[in-house]
Short mmCIF file of C-alpha atoms and ligand atoms in Angstrom, two decimals:
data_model
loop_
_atom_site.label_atom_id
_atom_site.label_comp_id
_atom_site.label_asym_id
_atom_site.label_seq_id
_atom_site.Cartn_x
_atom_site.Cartn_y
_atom_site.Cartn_z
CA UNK A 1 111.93 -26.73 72.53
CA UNK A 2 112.13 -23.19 71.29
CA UNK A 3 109.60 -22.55 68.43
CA UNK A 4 110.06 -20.08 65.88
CA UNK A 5 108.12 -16.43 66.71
CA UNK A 6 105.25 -17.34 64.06
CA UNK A 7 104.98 -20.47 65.11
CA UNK A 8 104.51 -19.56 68.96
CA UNK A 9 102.11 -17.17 68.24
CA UNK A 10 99.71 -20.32 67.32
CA UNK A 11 97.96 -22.53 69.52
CA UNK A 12 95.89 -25.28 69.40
CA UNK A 13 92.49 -23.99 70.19
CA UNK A 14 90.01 -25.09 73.04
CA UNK A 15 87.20 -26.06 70.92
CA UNK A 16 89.82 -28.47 68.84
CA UNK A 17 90.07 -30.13 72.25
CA UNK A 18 86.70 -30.78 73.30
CA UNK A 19 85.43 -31.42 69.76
CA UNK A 20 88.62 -34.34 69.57
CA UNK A 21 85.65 -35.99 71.94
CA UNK A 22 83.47 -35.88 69.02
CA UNK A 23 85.46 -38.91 66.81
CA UNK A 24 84.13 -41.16 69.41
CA UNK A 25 82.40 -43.77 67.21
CA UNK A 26 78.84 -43.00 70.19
CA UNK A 27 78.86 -39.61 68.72
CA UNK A 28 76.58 -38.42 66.03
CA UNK A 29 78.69 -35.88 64.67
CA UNK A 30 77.45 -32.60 62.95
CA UNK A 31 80.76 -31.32 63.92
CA UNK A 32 83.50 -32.05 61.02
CA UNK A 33 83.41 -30.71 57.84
CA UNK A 34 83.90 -33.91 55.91
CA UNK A 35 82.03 -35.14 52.47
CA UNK A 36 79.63 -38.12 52.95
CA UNK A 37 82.63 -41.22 52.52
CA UNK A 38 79.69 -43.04 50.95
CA UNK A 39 79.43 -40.89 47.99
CA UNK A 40 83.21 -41.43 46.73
CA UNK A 41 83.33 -42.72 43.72
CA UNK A 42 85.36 -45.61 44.73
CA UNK A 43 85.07 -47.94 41.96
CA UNK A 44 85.10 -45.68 39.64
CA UNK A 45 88.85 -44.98 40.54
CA UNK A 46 89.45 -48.30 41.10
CA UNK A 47 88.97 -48.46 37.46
CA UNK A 48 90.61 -45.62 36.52
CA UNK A 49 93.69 -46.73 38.68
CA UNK A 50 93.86 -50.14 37.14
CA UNK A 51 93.51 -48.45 33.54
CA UNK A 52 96.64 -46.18 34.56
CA UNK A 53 98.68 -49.17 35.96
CA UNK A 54 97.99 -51.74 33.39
CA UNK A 55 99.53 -49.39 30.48
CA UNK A 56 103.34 -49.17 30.81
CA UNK A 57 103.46 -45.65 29.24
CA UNK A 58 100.80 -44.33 31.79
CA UNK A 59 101.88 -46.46 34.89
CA UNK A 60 105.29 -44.60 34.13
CA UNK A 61 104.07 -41.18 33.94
CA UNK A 62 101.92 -41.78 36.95
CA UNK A 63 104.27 -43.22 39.42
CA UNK A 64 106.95 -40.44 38.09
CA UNK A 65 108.16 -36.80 39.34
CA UNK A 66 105.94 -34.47 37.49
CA UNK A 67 105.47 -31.19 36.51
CA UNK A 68 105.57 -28.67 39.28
CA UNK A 69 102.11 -27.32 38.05
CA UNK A 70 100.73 -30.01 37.23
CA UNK A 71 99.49 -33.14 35.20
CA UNK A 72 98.96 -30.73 31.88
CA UNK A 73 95.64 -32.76 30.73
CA UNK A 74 93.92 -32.24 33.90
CA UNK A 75 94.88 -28.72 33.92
CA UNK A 76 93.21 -28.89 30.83
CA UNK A 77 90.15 -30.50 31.93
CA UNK A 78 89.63 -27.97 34.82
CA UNK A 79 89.73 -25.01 32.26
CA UNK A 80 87.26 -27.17 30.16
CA UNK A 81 85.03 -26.84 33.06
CA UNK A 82 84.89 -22.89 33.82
CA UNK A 83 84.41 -22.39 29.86
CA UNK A 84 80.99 -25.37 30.22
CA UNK A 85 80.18 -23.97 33.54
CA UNK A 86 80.47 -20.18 33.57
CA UNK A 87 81.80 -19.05 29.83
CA UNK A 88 85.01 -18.27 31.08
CA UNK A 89 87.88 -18.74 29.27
CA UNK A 90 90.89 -19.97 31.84
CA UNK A 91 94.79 -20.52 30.33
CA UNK A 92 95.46 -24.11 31.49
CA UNK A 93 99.00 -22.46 31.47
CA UNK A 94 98.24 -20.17 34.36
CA UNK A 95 96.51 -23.06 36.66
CA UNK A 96 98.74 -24.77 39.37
CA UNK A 97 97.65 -28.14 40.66
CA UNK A 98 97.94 -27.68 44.56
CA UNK A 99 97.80 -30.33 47.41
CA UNK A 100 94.15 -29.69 48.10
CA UNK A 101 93.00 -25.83 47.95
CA UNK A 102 94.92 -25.75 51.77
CA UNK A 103 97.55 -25.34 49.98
CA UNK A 104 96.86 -22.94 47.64
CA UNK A 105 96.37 -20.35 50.92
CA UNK A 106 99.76 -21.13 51.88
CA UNK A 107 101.39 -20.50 48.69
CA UNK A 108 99.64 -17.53 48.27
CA UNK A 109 100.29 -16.28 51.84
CA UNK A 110 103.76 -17.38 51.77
CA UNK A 111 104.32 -15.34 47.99
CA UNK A 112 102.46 -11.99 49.49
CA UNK A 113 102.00 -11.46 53.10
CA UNK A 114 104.67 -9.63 54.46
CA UNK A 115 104.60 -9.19 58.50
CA UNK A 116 101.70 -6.46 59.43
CA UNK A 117 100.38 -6.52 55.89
CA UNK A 118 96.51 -5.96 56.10
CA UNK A 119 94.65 -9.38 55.03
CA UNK A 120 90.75 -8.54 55.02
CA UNK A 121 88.87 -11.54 56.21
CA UNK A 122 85.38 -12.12 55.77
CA UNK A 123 83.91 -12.34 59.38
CA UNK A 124 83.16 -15.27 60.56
CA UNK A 125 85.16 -17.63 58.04
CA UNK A 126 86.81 -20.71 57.44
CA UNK A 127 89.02 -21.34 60.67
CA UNK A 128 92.16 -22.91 58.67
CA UNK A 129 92.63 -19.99 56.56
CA UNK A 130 92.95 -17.82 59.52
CA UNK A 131 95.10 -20.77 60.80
CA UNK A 132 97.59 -20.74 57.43
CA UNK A 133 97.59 -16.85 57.39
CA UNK A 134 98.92 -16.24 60.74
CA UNK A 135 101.90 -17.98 60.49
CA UNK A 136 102.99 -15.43 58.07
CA UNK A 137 102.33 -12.69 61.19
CA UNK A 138 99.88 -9.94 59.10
CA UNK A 139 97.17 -7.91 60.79
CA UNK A 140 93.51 -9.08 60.35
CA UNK A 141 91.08 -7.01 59.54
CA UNK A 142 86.89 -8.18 59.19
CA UNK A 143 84.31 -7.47 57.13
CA UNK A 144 80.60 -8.88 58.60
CA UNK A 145 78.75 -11.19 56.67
CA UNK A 146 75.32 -10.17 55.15
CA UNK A 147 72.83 -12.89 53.92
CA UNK A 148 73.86 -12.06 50.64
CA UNK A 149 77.98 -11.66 51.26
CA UNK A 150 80.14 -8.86 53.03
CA UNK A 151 78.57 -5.72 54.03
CA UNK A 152 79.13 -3.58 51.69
CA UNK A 153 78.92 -0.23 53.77
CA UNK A 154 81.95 -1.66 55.72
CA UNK A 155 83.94 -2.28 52.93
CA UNK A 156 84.15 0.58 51.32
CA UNK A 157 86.68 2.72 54.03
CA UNK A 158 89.20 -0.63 54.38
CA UNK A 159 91.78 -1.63 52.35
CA UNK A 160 94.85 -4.66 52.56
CA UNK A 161 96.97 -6.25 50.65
CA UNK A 162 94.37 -8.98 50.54
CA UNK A 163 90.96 -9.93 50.57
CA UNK A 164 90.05 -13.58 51.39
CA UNK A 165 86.64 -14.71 50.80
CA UNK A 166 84.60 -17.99 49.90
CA UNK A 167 81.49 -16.42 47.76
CA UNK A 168 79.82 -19.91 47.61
CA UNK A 169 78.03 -21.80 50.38
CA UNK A 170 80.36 -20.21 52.87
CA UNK A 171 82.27 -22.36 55.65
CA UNK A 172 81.02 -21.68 58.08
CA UNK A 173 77.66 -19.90 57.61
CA UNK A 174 76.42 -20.85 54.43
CA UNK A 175 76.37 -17.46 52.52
CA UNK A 176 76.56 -17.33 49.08
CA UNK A 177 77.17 -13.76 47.59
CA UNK A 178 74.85 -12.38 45.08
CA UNK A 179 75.64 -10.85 42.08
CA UNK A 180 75.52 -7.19 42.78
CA UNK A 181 77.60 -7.89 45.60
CA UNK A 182 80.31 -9.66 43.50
CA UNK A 183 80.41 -7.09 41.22
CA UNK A 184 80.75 -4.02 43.80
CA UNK A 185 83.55 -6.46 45.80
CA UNK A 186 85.66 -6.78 42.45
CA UNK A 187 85.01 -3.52 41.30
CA UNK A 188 86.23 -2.23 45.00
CA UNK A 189 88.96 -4.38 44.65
CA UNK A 190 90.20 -3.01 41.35
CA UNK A 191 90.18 0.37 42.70
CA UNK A 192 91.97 -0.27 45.74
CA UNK A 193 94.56 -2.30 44.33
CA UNK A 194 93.55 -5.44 46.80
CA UNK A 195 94.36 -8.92 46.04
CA UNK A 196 91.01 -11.19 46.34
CA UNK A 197 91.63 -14.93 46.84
CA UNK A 198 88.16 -16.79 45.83
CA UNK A 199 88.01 -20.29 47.35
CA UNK A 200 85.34 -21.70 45.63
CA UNK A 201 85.53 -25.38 47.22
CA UNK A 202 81.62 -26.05 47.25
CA UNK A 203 80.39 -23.72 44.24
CA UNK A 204 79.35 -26.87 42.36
CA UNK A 205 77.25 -28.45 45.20
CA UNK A 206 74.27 -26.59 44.40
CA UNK A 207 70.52 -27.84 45.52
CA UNK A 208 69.08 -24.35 44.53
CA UNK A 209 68.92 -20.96 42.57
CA UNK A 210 71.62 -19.77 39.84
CA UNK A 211 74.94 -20.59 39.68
CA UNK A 212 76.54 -17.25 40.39
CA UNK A 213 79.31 -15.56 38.45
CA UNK A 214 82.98 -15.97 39.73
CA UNK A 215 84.66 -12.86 41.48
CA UNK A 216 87.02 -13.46 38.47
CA UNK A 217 84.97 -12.35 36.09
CA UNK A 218 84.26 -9.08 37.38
CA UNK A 219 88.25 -8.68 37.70
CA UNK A 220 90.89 -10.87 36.10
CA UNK A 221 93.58 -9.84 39.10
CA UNK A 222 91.29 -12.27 41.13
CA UNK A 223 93.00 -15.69 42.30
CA UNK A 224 90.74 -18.44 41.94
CA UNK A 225 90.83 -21.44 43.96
CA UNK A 226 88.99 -24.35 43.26
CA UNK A 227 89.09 -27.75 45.04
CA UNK A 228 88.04 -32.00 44.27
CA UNK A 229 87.92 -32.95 47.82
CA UNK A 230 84.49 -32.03 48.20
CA UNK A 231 82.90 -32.92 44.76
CA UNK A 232 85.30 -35.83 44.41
CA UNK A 233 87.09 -37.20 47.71
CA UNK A 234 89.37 -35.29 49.89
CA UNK A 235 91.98 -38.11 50.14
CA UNK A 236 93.11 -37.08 46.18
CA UNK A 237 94.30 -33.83 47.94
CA UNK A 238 94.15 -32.12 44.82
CA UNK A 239 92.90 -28.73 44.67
CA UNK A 240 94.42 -25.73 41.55
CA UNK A 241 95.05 -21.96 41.77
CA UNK A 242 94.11 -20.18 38.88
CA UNK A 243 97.13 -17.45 38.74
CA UNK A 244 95.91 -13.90 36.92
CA UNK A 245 98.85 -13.91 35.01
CA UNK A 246 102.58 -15.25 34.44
CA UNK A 247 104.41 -13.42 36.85
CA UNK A 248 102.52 -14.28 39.57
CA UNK A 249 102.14 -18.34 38.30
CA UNK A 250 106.01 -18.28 38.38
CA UNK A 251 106.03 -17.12 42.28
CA UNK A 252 103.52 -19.69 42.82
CA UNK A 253 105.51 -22.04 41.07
CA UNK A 254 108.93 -21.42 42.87
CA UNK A 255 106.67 -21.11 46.62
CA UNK A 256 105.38 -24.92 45.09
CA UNK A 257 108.70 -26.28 44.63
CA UNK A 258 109.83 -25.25 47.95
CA UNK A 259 106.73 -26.73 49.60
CA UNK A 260 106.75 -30.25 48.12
CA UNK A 261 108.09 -29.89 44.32
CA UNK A 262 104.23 -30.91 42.97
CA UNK A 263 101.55 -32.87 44.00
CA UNK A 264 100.76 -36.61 43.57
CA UNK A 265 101.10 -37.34 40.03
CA UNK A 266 99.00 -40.81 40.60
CA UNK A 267 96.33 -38.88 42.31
CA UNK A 268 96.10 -36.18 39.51
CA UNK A 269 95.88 -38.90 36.61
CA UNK A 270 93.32 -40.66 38.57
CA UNK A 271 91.20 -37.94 38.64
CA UNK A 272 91.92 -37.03 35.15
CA UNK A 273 91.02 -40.14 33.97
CA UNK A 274 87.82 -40.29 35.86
CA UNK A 275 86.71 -36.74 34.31
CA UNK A 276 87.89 -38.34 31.06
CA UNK A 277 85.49 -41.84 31.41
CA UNK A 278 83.11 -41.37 33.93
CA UNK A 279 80.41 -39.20 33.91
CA UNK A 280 82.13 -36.05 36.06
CA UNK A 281 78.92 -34.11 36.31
CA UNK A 282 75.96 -37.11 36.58
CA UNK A 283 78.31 -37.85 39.97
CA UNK A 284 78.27 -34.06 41.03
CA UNK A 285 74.57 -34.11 40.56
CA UNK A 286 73.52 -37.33 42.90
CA UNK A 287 75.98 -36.20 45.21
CA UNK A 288 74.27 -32.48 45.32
CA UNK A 289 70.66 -34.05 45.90
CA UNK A 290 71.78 -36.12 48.02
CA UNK A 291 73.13 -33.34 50.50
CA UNK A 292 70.05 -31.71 49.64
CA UNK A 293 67.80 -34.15 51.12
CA UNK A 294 70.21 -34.30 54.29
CA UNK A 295 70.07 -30.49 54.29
CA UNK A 296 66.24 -30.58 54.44
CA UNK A 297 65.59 -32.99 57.07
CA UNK A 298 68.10 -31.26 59.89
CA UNK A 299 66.45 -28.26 59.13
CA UNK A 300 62.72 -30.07 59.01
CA UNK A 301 64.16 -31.05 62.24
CA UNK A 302 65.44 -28.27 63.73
CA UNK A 303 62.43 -25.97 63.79
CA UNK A 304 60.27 -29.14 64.41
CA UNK A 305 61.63 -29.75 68.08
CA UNK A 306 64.45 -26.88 68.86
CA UNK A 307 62.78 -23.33 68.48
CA UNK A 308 66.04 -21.85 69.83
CA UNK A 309 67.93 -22.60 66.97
CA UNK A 310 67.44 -20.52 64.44
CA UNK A 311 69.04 -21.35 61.31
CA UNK A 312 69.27 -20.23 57.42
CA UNK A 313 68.85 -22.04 54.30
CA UNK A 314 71.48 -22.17 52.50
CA UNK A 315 71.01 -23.17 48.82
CA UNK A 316 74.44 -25.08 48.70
CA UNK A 317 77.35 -26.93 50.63
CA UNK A 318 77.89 -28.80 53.30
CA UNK A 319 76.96 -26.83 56.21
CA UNK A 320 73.92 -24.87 58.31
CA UNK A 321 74.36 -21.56 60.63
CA UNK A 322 72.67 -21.12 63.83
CA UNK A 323 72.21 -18.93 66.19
CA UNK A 324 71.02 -19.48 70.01
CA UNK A 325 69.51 -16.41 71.28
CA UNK A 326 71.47 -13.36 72.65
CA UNK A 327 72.67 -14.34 76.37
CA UNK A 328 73.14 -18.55 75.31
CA UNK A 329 76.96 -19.88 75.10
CA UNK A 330 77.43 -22.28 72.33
CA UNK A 331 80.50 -23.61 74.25
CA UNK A 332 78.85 -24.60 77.41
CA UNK A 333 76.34 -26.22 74.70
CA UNK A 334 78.36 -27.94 73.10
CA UNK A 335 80.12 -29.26 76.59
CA UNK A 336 76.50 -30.66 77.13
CA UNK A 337 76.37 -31.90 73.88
CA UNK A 338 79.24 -34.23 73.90
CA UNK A 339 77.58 -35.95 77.03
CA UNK A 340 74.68 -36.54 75.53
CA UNK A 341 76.85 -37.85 72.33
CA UNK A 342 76.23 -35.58 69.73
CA UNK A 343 78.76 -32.75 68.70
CA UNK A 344 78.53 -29.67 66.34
CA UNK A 345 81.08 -26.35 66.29
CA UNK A 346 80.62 -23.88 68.50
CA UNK A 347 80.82 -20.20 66.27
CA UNK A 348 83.89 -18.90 68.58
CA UNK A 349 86.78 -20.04 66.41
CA UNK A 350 85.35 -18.67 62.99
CA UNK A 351 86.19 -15.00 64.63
CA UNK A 352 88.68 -12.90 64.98
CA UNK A 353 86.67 -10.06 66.43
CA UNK A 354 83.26 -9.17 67.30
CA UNK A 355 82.63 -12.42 68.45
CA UNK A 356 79.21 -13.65 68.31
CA UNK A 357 79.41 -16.57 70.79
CA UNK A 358 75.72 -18.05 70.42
CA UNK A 359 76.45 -19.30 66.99
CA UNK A 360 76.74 -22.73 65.74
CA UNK A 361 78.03 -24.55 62.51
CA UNK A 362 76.46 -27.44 61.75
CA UNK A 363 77.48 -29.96 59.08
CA UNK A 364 74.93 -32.26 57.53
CA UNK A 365 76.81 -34.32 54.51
CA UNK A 366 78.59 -36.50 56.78
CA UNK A 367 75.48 -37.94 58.09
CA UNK A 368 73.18 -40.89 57.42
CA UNK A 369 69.08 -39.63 57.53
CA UNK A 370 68.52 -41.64 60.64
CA UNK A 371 71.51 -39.76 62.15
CA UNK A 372 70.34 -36.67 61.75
CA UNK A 373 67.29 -37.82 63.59
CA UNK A 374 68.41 -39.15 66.36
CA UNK A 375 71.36 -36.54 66.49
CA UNK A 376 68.39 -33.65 66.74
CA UNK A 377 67.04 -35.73 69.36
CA UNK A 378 69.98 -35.55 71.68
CA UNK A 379 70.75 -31.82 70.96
CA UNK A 380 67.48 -30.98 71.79
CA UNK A 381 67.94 -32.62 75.53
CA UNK A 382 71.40 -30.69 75.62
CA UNK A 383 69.47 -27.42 74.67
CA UNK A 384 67.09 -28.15 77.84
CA UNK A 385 69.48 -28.97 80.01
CA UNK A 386 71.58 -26.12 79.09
CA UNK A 387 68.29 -23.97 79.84
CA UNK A 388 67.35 -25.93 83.05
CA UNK A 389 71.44 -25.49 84.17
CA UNK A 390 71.23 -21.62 83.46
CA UNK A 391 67.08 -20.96 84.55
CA UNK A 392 66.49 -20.03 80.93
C1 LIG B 1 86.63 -22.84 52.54
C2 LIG B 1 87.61 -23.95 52.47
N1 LIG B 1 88.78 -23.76 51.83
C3 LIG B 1 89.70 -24.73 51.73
C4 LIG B 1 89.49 -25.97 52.32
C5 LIG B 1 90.58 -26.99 52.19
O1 LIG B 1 90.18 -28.04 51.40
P1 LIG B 1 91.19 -29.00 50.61
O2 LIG B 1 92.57 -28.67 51.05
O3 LIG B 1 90.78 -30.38 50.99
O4 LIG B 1 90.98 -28.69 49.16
C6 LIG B 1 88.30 -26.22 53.00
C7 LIG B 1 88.07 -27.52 53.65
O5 LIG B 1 87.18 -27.73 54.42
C8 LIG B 1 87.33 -25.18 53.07
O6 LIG B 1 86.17 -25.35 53.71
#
């Protein structure tokens, strides 16, 4: 088989291998990045589905080609959300439903990177964005991460034709970006004439501290992504862009088409019709504690029985940083790890550069309380025998 050039450039990474050991059903997991299944609101949808199915008008529209943007209402309901959450007032007629906020990077890579464009990444970040841009062959260019968002001192020289960044509760370390920050990044942006895409996936899972303001509101040329996998269930695969303006919606649009015409219809008026008669943001809140609590307890933890770790505390999300000290491999951890049947990602494939290869992400919504216990437990004998194997 001869693949395309882009195509050939990508391969499937190491870590992808050895963490396909972690789905064994043995392993305690801190590895994936997926929302706790027992939070879905499964019945609530089963409601909502047999509402939709039991009217003939709604049953049609739902089981119908739709609208390449979109179910209109639950455009609707989205915008209805910004203006309760953050005052901002969003066009329903500029957002575009998208088959989760995945997606939305590939429309938007597809629409503006041209090969050896300059796409600014935040450094480290979310692995499948780096995935989705490279097939679309631009140069990468990083910006470290701060505890409160990029450096700013390193910003300032660069500039590309875009600027991808994920503000809240990063994946994978956890960040969110304070305000100044936001405001000097859009401000920057404006000047320089680069594109920021905001994927805001986790902004609403919030344990602590003030919502921040959106990118977007510092500039309108922002694109704002937003996403229901993780506040709803990622099996919807619904996520929206939030175009700045008409010209760039009707790229989006025609890149949409092209890609799969639009996304489930019966998905979208499920979801509409649980905003609609179910209590949207009493959900987001039990969810949010909930994660808190799980939060809490790997970091209690953590610093109770592995000093090496050291980790932050990130007021959101779904997922902890750590670092080993200077000198330790997170790799050859996590090779010991999967032996003693627990698994977590190793920091190497959240780089592109300046690697920092004793980092560790480590999820905590997709596990029960006594997991997490017992999970610490077995990383802690992988951290020993990783310092017995290497006289540490
Ligand atoms: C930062 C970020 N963006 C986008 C996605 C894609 O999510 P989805 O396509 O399910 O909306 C994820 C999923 O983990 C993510 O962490």
């Amino acid at each position: 088989m001869k693949f395309a050039k882009r195509a050939d450039k990508i391969d499937s990474s190491f870590v992808r291998e050895i963490l396909k050991l972690a789905s064994n059903s043995d392993i305690i997991s801190f590895a994936g990045g997926l929302p706790n299944p027992n939070l879905f609101p499964s019945q609530a949808f089963r409601k909502a589905s047999e509402d939709i199915l039991s009217n003939p008008k709604m049953a049609q529209i739902a089981l119908q080609y739709g609208e390449s943007a979109g179910f209109y209402a639950l455009r609707e309901e989205i915008a209805k959300t910004y203006k309760q959450k953050d005052n901002l007032d969003i066009d329903p007629d500029l957002i575009i439903i998208t088959t989760g906020s995945q997606q939305a990077l590939d429309l938007i890579a597809k629409i503006f990177i041209n090969k050896n464009d300059t796409v600014l990444l935040e450094s480290p970040t979310y692995l499948a964005a780096i995935q989705t841009f490279q097939f679309y062959e631009p140069k990468f260019d990083t910006i470290s991460l701060t505890e409160t968002g990029p450096n700013i001192n390193e910003l300032e020289p660069k500039s590309g034709k875009l600027f991808y960044t994920i503000p809240n509760f990063q994946n994978p370390s956890g960040v969110t970006w304070n305000t100044n920050t936001r405001k000097f990044v859009a401000d920057w942006a404006y000047k320089k004439n680069v594109i920021i895409i905001e994927d805001d996936p986790y902004g609403e899972i919030r344990f602590s501290g003030k919502r921040q303001p959106t990118l977007k509101s510092f500039n309108d040329d922002v694109i704002l992504l937003g996403s229901f996998s993780k506040i709803l269930a990622p099996g919807l695969r619904l996520g929206w862009i939030i175009a700045p303006n008409k010209d760039w919606f009707d790229k989006l649009i025609l890149a949409k088409q092209a890609s799969d015409l639009h996304s489930s219809q019966f998905t979208q008026l499920i979801t509409w019709k649980f905003y609609k008669d179910f209590d949207s943001q009493k959900h987001i809140k039990e969810l949010s504690n909930f994660y808190s609590k799980q939060k809490e307890l790997l970091i209690k933890e953590i610093e109770a029985h592995i000093p090496e770790i050291s980790l932050n505390n990130p007021e959101g999300g779904m997922f902890l940083w750590g670092e080993l000290p200077i000198g330790y491999d997170s790799v050859e951890l996590l090779k010991i790890a999967i032996e003693q049947r627990v698994a977590f990602v190793p920091g190497i494939p959240f780089y592109i550069n300046d690697i920092k290869d004793n980092t560790m992400r480590l999820n905590f919504s997709n596990s029960s309380l006594q997991d997490i216990k017992d999970g610490v437990k077995r990383l802690k004998r992988s951290v020993d025998i990783y310092k017995g194997q290497n006289s540490l």
